[in-house]
Short mmCIF file of C-alpha atoms in Angstrom, two decimals:
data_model
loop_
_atom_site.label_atom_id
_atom_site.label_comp_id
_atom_site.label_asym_id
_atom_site.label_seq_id
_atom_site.Cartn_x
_atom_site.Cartn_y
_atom_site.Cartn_z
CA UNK A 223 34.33 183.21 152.64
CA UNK A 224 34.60 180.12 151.76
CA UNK A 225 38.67 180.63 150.90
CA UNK A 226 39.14 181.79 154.58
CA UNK A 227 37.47 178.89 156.03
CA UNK A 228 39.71 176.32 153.81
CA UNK A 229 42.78 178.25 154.80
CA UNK A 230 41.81 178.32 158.33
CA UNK A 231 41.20 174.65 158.49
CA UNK A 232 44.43 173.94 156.99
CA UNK A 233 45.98 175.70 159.22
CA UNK A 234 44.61 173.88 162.09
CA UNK A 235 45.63 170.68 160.30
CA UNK A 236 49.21 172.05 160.33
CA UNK A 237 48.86 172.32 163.92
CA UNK A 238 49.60 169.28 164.76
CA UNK A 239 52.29 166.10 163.78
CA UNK A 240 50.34 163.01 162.82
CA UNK A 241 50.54 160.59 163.45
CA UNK A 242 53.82 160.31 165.99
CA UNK A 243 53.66 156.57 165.84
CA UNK A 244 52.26 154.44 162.51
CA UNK A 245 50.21 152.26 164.51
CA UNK A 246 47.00 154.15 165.81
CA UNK A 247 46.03 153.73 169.63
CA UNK A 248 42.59 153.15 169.48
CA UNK A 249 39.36 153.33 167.30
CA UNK A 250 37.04 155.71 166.58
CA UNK A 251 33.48 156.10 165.49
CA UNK A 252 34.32 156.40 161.87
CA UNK A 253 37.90 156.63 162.51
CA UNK A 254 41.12 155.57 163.58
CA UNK A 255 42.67 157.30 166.28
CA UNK A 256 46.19 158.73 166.67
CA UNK A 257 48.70 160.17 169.04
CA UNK A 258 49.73 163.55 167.66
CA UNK A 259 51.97 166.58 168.92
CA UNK A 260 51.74 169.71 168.80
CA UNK A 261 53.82 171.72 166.92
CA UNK A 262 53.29 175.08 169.11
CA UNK A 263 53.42 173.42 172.79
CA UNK A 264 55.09 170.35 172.58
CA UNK A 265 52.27 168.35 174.11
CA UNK A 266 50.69 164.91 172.79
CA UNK A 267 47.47 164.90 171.57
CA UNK A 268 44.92 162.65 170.14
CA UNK A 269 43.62 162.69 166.62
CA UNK A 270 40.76 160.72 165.08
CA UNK A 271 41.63 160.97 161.84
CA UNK A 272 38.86 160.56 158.99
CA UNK A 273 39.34 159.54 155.43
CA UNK A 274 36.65 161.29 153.18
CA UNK A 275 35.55 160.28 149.45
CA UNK A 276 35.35 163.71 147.49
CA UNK A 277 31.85 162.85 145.59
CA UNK A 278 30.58 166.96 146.50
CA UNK A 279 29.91 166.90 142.73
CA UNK A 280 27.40 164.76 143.25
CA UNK A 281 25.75 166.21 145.97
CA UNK A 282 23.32 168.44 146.49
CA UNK A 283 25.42 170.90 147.78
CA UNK A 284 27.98 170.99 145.03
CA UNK A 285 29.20 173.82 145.86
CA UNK A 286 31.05 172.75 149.36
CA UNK A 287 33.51 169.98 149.12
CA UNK A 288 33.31 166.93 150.82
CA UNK A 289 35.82 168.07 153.84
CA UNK A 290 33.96 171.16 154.18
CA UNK A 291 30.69 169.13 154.79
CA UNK A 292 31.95 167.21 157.61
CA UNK A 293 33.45 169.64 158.81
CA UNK A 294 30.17 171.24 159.18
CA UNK A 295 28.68 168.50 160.44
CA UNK A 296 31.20 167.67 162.81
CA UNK A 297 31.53 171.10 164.31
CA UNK A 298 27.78 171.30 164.98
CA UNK A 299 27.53 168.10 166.58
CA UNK A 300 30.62 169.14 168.91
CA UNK A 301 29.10 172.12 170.04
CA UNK A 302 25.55 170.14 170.26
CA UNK A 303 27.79 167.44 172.42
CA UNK A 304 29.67 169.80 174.43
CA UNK A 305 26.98 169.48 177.86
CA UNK A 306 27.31 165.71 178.06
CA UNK A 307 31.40 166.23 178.92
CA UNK A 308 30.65 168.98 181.06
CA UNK A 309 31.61 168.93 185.15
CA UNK A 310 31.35 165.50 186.56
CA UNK A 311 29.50 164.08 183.92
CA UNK A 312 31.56 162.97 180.90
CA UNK A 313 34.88 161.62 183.12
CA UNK A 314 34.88 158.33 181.77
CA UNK A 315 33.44 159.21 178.03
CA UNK A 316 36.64 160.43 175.57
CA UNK A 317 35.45 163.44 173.64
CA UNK A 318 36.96 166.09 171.03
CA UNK A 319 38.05 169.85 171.64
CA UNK A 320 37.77 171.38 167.67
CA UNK A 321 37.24 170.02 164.52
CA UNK A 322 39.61 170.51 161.48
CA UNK A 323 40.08 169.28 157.72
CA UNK A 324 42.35 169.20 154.79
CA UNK A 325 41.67 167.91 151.18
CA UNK A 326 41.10 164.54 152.02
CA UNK A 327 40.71 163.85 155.54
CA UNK A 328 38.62 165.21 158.41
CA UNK A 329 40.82 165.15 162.21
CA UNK A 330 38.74 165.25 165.54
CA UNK A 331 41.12 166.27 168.03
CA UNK A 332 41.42 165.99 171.93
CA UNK A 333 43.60 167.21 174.29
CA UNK A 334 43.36 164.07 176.28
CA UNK A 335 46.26 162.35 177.68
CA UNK A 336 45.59 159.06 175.95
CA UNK A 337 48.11 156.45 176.97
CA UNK A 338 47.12 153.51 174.71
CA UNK A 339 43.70 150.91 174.61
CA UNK A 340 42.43 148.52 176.45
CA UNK A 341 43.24 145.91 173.08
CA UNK A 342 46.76 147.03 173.54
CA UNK A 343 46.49 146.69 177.06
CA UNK A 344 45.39 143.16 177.03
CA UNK A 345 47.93 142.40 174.29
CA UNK A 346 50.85 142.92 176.47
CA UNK A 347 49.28 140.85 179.60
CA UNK A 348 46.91 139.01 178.53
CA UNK A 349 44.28 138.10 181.06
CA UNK A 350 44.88 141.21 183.38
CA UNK A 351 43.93 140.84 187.00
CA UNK A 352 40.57 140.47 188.75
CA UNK A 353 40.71 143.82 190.61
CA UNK A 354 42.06 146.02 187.41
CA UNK A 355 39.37 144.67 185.37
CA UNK A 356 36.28 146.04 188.05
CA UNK A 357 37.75 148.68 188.20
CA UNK A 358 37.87 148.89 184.17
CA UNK A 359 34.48 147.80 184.04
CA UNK A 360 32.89 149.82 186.89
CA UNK A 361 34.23 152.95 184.57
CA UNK A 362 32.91 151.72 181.51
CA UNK A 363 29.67 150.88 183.25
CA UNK A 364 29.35 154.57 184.33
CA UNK A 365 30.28 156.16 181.49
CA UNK A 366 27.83 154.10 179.42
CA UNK A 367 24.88 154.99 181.60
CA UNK A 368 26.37 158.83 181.37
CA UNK A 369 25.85 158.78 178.09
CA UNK A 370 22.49 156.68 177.32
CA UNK A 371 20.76 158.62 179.93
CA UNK A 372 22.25 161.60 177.38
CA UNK A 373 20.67 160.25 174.84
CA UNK A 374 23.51 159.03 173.05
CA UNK A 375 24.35 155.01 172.25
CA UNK A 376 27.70 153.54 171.04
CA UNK A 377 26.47 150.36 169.01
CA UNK A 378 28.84 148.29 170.97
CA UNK A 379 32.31 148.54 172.65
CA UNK A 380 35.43 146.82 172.19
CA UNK A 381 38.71 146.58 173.88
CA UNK A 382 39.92 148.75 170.77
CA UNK A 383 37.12 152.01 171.70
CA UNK A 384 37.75 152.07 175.03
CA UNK A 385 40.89 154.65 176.18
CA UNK A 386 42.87 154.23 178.90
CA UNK A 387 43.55 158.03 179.64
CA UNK A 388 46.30 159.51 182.34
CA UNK A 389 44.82 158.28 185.93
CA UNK A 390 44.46 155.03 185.05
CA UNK A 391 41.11 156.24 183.73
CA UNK A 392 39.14 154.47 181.17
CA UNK A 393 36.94 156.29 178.31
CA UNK A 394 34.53 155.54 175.84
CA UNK A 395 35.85 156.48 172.67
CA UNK A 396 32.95 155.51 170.34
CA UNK A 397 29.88 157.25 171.53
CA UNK A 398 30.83 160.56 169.12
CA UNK A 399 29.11 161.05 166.63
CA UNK A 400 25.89 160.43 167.58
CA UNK A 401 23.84 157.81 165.23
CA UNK A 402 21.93 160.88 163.46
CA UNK A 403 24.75 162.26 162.35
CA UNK A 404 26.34 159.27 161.13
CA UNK A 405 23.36 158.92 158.80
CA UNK A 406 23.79 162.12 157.52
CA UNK A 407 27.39 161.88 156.60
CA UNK A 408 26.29 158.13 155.09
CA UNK A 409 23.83 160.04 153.05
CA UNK A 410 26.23 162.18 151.59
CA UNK A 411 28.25 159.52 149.95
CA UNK A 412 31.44 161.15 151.25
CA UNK A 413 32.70 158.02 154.20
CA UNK A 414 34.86 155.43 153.02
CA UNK A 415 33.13 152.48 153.39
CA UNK A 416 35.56 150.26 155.52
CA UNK A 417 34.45 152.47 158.29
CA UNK A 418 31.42 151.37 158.79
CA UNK A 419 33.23 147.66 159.38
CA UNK A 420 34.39 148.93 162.66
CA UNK A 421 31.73 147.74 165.45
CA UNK A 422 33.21 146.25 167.82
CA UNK A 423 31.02 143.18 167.62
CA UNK A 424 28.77 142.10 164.59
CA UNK A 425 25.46 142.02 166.97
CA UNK A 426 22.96 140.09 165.85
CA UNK A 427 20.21 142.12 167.81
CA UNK A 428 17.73 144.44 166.50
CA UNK A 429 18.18 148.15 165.94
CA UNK A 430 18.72 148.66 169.71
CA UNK A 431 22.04 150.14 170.08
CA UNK A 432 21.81 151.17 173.76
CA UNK A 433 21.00 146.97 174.02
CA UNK A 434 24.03 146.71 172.06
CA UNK A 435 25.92 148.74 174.58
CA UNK A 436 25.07 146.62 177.40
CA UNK A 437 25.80 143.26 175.83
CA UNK A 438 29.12 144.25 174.60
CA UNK A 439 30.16 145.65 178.38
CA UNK A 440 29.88 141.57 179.10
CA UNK A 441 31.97 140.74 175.63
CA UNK A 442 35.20 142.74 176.95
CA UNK A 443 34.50 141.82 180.67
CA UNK A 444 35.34 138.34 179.28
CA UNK A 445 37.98 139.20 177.11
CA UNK A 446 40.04 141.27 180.05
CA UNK A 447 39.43 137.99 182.61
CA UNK A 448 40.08 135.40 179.70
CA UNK A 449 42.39 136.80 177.15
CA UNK A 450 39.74 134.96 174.81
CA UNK A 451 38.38 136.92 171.15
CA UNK A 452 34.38 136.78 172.15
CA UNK A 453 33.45 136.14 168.20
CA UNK A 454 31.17 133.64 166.71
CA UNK A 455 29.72 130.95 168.99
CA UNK A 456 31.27 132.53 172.27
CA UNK A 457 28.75 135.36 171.82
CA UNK A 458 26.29 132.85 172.85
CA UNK A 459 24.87 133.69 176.73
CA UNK A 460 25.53 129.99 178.15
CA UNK A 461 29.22 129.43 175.75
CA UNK A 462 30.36 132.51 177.10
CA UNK A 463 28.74 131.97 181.02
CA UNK A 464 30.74 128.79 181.14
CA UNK A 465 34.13 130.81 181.00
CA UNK A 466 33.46 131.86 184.72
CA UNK A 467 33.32 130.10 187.94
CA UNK A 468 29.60 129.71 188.27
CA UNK A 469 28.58 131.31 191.56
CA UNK A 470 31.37 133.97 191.51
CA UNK A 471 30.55 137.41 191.52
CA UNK A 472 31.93 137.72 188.06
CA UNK A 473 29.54 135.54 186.76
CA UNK A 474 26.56 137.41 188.29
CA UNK A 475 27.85 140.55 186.57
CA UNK A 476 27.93 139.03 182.85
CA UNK A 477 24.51 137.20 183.54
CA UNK A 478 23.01 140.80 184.37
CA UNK A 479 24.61 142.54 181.53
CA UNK A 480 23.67 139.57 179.17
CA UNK A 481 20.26 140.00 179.93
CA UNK A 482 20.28 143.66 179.32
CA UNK A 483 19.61 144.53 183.40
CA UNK A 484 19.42 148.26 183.78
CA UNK A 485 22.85 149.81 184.22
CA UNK A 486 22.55 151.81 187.50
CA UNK A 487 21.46 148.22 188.85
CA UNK A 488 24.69 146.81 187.59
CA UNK A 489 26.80 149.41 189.08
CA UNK A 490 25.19 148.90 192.38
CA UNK A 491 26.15 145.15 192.64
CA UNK A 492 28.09 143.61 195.17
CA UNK A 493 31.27 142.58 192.58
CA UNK A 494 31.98 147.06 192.35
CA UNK A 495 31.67 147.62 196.58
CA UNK A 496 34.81 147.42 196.52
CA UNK A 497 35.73 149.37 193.45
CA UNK A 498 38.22 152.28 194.78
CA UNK A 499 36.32 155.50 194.67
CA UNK A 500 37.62 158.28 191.90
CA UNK A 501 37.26 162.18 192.54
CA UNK A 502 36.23 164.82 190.37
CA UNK A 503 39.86 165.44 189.66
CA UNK A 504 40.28 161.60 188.19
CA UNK A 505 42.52 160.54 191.50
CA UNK A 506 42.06 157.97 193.88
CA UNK A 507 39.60 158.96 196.87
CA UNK A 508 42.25 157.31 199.79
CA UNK A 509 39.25 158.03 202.64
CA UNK A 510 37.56 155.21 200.87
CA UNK A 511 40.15 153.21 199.19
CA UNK A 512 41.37 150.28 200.60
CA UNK A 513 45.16 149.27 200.80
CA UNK A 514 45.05 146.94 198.95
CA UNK A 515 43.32 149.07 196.13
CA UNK A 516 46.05 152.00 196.93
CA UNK A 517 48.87 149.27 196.00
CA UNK A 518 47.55 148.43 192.65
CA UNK A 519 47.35 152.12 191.79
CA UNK A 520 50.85 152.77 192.86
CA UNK A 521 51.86 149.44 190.57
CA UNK A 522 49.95 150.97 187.55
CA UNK A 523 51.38 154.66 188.01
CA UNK A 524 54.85 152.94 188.31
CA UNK A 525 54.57 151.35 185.20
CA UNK A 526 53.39 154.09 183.42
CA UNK A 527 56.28 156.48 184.61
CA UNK A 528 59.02 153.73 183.93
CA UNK A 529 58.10 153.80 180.17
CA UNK A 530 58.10 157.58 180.28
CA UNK A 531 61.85 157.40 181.83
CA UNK A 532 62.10 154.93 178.94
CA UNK A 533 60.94 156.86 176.38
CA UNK A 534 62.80 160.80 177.49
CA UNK A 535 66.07 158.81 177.67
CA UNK A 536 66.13 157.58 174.16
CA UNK A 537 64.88 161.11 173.08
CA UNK A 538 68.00 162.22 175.13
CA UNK A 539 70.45 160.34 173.26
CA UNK A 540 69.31 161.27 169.80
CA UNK A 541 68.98 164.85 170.51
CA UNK A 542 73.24 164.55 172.37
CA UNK A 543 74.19 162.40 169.04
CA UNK A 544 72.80 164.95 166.82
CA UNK A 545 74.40 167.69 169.24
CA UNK A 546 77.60 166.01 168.51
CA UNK A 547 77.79 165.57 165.14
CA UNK A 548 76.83 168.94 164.75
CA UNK A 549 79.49 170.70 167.29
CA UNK A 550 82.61 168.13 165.29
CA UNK A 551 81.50 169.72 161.90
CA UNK A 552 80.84 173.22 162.41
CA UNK A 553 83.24 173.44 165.68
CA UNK A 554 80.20 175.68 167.91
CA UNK A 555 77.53 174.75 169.95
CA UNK A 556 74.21 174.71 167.77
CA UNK A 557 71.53 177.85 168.19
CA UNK A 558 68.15 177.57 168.16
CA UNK A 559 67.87 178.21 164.30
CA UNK A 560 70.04 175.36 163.60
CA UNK A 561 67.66 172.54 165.30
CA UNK A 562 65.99 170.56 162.54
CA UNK A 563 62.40 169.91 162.87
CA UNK A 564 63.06 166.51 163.83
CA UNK A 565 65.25 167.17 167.29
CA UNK A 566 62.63 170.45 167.73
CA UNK A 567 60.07 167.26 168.05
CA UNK A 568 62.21 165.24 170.45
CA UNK A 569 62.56 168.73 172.25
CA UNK A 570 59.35 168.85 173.00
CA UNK A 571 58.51 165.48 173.63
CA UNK A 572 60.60 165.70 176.47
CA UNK A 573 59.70 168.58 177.80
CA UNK A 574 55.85 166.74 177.55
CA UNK A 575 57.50 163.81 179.33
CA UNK A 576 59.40 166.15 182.02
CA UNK A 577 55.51 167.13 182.95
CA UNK A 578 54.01 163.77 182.86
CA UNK A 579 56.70 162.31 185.16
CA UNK A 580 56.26 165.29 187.61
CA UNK A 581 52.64 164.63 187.54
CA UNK A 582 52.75 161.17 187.86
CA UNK A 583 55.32 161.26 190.86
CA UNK A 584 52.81 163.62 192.63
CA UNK A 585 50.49 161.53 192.13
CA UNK A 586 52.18 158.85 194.02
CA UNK A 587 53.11 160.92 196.79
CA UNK A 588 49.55 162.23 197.11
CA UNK A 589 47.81 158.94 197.22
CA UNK A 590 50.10 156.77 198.96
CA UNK A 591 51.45 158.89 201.95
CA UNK A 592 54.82 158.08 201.14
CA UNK A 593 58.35 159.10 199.88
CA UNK A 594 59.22 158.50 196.22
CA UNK A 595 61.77 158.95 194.58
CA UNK A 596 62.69 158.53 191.15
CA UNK A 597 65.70 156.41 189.96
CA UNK A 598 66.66 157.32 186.81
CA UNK A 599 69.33 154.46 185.95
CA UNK A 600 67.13 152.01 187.04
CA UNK A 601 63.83 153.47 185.71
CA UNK A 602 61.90 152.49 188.82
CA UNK A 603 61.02 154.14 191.66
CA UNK A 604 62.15 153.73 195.12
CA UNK A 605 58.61 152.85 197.53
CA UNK A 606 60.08 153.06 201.16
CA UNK A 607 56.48 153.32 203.09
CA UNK A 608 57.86 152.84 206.99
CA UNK A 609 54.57 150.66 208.41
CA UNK A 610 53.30 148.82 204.91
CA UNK A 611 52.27 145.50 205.07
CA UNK A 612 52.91 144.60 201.80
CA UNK A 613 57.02 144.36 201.23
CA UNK A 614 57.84 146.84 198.42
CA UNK A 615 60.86 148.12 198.53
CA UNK A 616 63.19 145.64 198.05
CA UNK A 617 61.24 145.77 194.63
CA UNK A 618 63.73 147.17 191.60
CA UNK A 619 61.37 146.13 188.77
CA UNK A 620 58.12 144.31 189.06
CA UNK A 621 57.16 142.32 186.48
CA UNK A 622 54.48 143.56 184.36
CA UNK A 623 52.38 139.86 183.88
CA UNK A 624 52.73 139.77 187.82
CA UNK A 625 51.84 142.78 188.49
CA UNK A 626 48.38 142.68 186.10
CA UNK A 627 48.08 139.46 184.96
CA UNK A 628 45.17 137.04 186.54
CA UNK A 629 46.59 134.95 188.79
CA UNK A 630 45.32 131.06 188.99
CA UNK A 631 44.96 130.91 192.65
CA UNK A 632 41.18 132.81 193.70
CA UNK A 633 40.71 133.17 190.56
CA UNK A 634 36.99 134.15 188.98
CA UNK A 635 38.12 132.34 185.40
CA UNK A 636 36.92 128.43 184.87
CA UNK A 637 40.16 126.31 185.39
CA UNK A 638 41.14 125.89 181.27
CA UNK A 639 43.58 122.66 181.57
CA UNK A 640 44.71 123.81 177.91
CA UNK A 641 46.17 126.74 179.31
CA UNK A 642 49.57 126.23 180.95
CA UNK A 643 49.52 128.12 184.24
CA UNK A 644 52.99 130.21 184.30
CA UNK A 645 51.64 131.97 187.25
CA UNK A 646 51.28 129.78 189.68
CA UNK A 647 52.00 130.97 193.30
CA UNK A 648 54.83 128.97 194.04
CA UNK A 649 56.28 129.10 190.11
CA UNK A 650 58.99 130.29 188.58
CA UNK A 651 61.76 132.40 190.52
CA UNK A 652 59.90 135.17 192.27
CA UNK A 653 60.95 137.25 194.99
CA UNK A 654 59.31 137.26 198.67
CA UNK A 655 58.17 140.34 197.86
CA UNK A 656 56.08 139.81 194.54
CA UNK A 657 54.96 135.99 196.39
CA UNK A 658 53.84 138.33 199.04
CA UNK A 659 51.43 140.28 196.79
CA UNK A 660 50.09 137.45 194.91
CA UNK A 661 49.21 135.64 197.82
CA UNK A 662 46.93 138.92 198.91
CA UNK A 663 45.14 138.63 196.31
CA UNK A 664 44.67 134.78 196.52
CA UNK A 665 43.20 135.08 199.82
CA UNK A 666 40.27 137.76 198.98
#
């Protein structure tokens, strides 16, 4: 019996590529996580993939191997887990579909559309702007009470644990597994130890995780207005207070989450009214939404689809350059049984692409009540609303720090002379059209 169950956990290893890229996405409870495809469909997945120490001889059940333990362990806790992801509940907490092992490693997998972190995120723009970060936070703020009212605790967030998923949705990625089961995998001697290095902050609070939770929620807050590492003396309440205008709304946020305030009150304060309002299908609720709100969505989506037009036209090329090499030395057009398993890949990475770009352009037609259309060459999209206030379409390519990045002018972030301010509203060579947008902002 056992033999079977090895077999059929290898095969569900095999299942999948990983990882597609070297760097991982995100992090994990006790592991890093990965994008991965699948071999059968094509699609992208995400793997948390977990190194194990083979010490079974020293256990006290000797006669499973280490794998096979977590395994075990993992699998129960899955099924045990399965409620809190269930309907509603669970839309902004990441969680796994089946567990599987080989000799050395134990992979959680999702079927998730994970598009990168929120440390990768911020890496690219720095301090991102004012409205993307409540809405960030709002999610993490209700997926943290989701869970703790589940009975489940994280023992701190990071920028690196928290997903943002297709939707411009944000998930906590460190909630599973739960502490108890943690412990039991520690007792068996079987985790590498580096994992247990990977909290996103070292605490120094008592054996309250949940209180953990809350404080940290603050830590990235900062670190998404900022673009400052909260470490060492920042984590202090009145060092890292002084970052934000005192009297903003920001700053009554982190004071509440700093001293642990319940989280349904912090969802219900003033700085989230205006927070645009998600459906049970993850999309933008445009009853409630403002413009304003609706713009930033459409700016977000754009980006997203622009690196998938990216990304299928450089899969293009390599599968036509392979298609001509092929057709100069054997003088035919290549069958199906000729493809090598890397241009079967590309194949279906496209073909995941082809989906994501008809999803995402439906999305923008959905939420925005307009006509878009993509532009392939230009890998943009063409935003001809006829009565918008806000001047879009003479926009080929907006930048990516302008269309994220805080802007200095009604800003919640203390003025930092240090920092030079590249964007100011009247710097740099900017079109009416993005001057236009910042200067909505500036006046909220």
């Amino acid at each position: 019996m056992q033999e079977d169950d090895s077999g059929h956990a290898a095969d569900e290893a095999e299942a999948f590529k990983l990882p597609v890229t070297a760097e991982n996405v995100a992090l994990g409870r006790l592991g890093r996580i990965y994008k991965a495809l699948d071999r059968k469909t094509g699609r992208m997945l995400a793997v948390e993939s977990i190194d194990i120490v083979d010490n079974a001889a020293d256990s006290e059940e000797g006669c499973c191997s280490a794998p096979e333990i977590a395994h075990r362990l993992l699998k129960t806790e899955l099924e045990r887990c399965g409620a809190v992801v269930n309907g509603d509940k669970g839309r902004h907490i990441f969680c796994y579909d089946s567990v599987s092992s080989s000799q050395s490693r134990v992979y959680l997998r999702s079927t998730s559309s994970v598009i990168r972190s929120l440390a990768g995120h911020q890496k690219d723009f720095e301090r991102l702007h004012p409205l993307a970060v409540k809405q960030y936070i709002y999610q993490v703020v209700r997926g943290l009470r989701e869970l703790h009212e589940a009975g489940f605790s994280c023992g701190g967030l990071s920028l690196s644990s928290l997903l943002l998923c297709g939707g411009n949705i944000v998930k906590i990625a460190t909630w599973f597994p739960s502490a108890q089961t943690v412990n039991a995998l520690q007792s068996q001697e079987i985790l590498s130890d580096p994992q247990f290095c990977r909290s996103s902050f070292g605490l120094q609070v008592a054996n309250d995780e949940m209180a953990q939770d809350v404080r940290s929620v603050a830590y990235v807050m900062l670190e998404m207005l900022t673009g400052l590492r909260v470490r060492g003396a920042l984590m202090e309440k009145s060092n890292l207070l002084s970052k934000v205008a005192e009297g903003s709304l920001e700053h009554q946020v982190l004071s509440r989450l700093l001293s642990q305030a319940p989280l349904k009150e912090v969802a219900a304060h003033p700085y989230f009214s205006s927070v645009s309002p998600i459906d049970s299908m993850g999309t933008l609720d445009l009853s409630q939404a403002t413009q304003e709100q609706r713009y930033i969505t459409g700016i977000l989506t754009k980006q997203e689809l622009s690196r998938c037009q990216t990304m299928k036209r450089q899969y293009l090329q390599q599968i036509r350059a392979w298609q001509g090499q092929f057709e100069k030395k054997y003088r035919r057009k290549p069958k199906p049984a000729d493809r090598p398993a890397g241009i079967v890949r590309l194949q279906g990475r496209c073909q995941a692409l082809n989906e994501r770009v008809q999803e995402l352009n439906d999305r923008l037609a959905a939420s925005h009540g307009s006509i878009y259309r993509m532009i392939a060459d230009k890998e943009a999209l063409a935003i001809d609303p006829p009565s918008q206030s806000v001047p879009v379409q003479h926009e080929d390519h907006l930048s990516q720090h302008t269309s994220l990045v805080d802007v200095t002018a009604g800003s919640p972030v203390a003025s930092d002379e240090s920092r030079s301010d590249s964007f100011g509203r009247n710097g740099g060579n900017r079109s009416p059209a993005q001057k236009a947008f910042l200067n909505r902002f500036a006046s909220q």
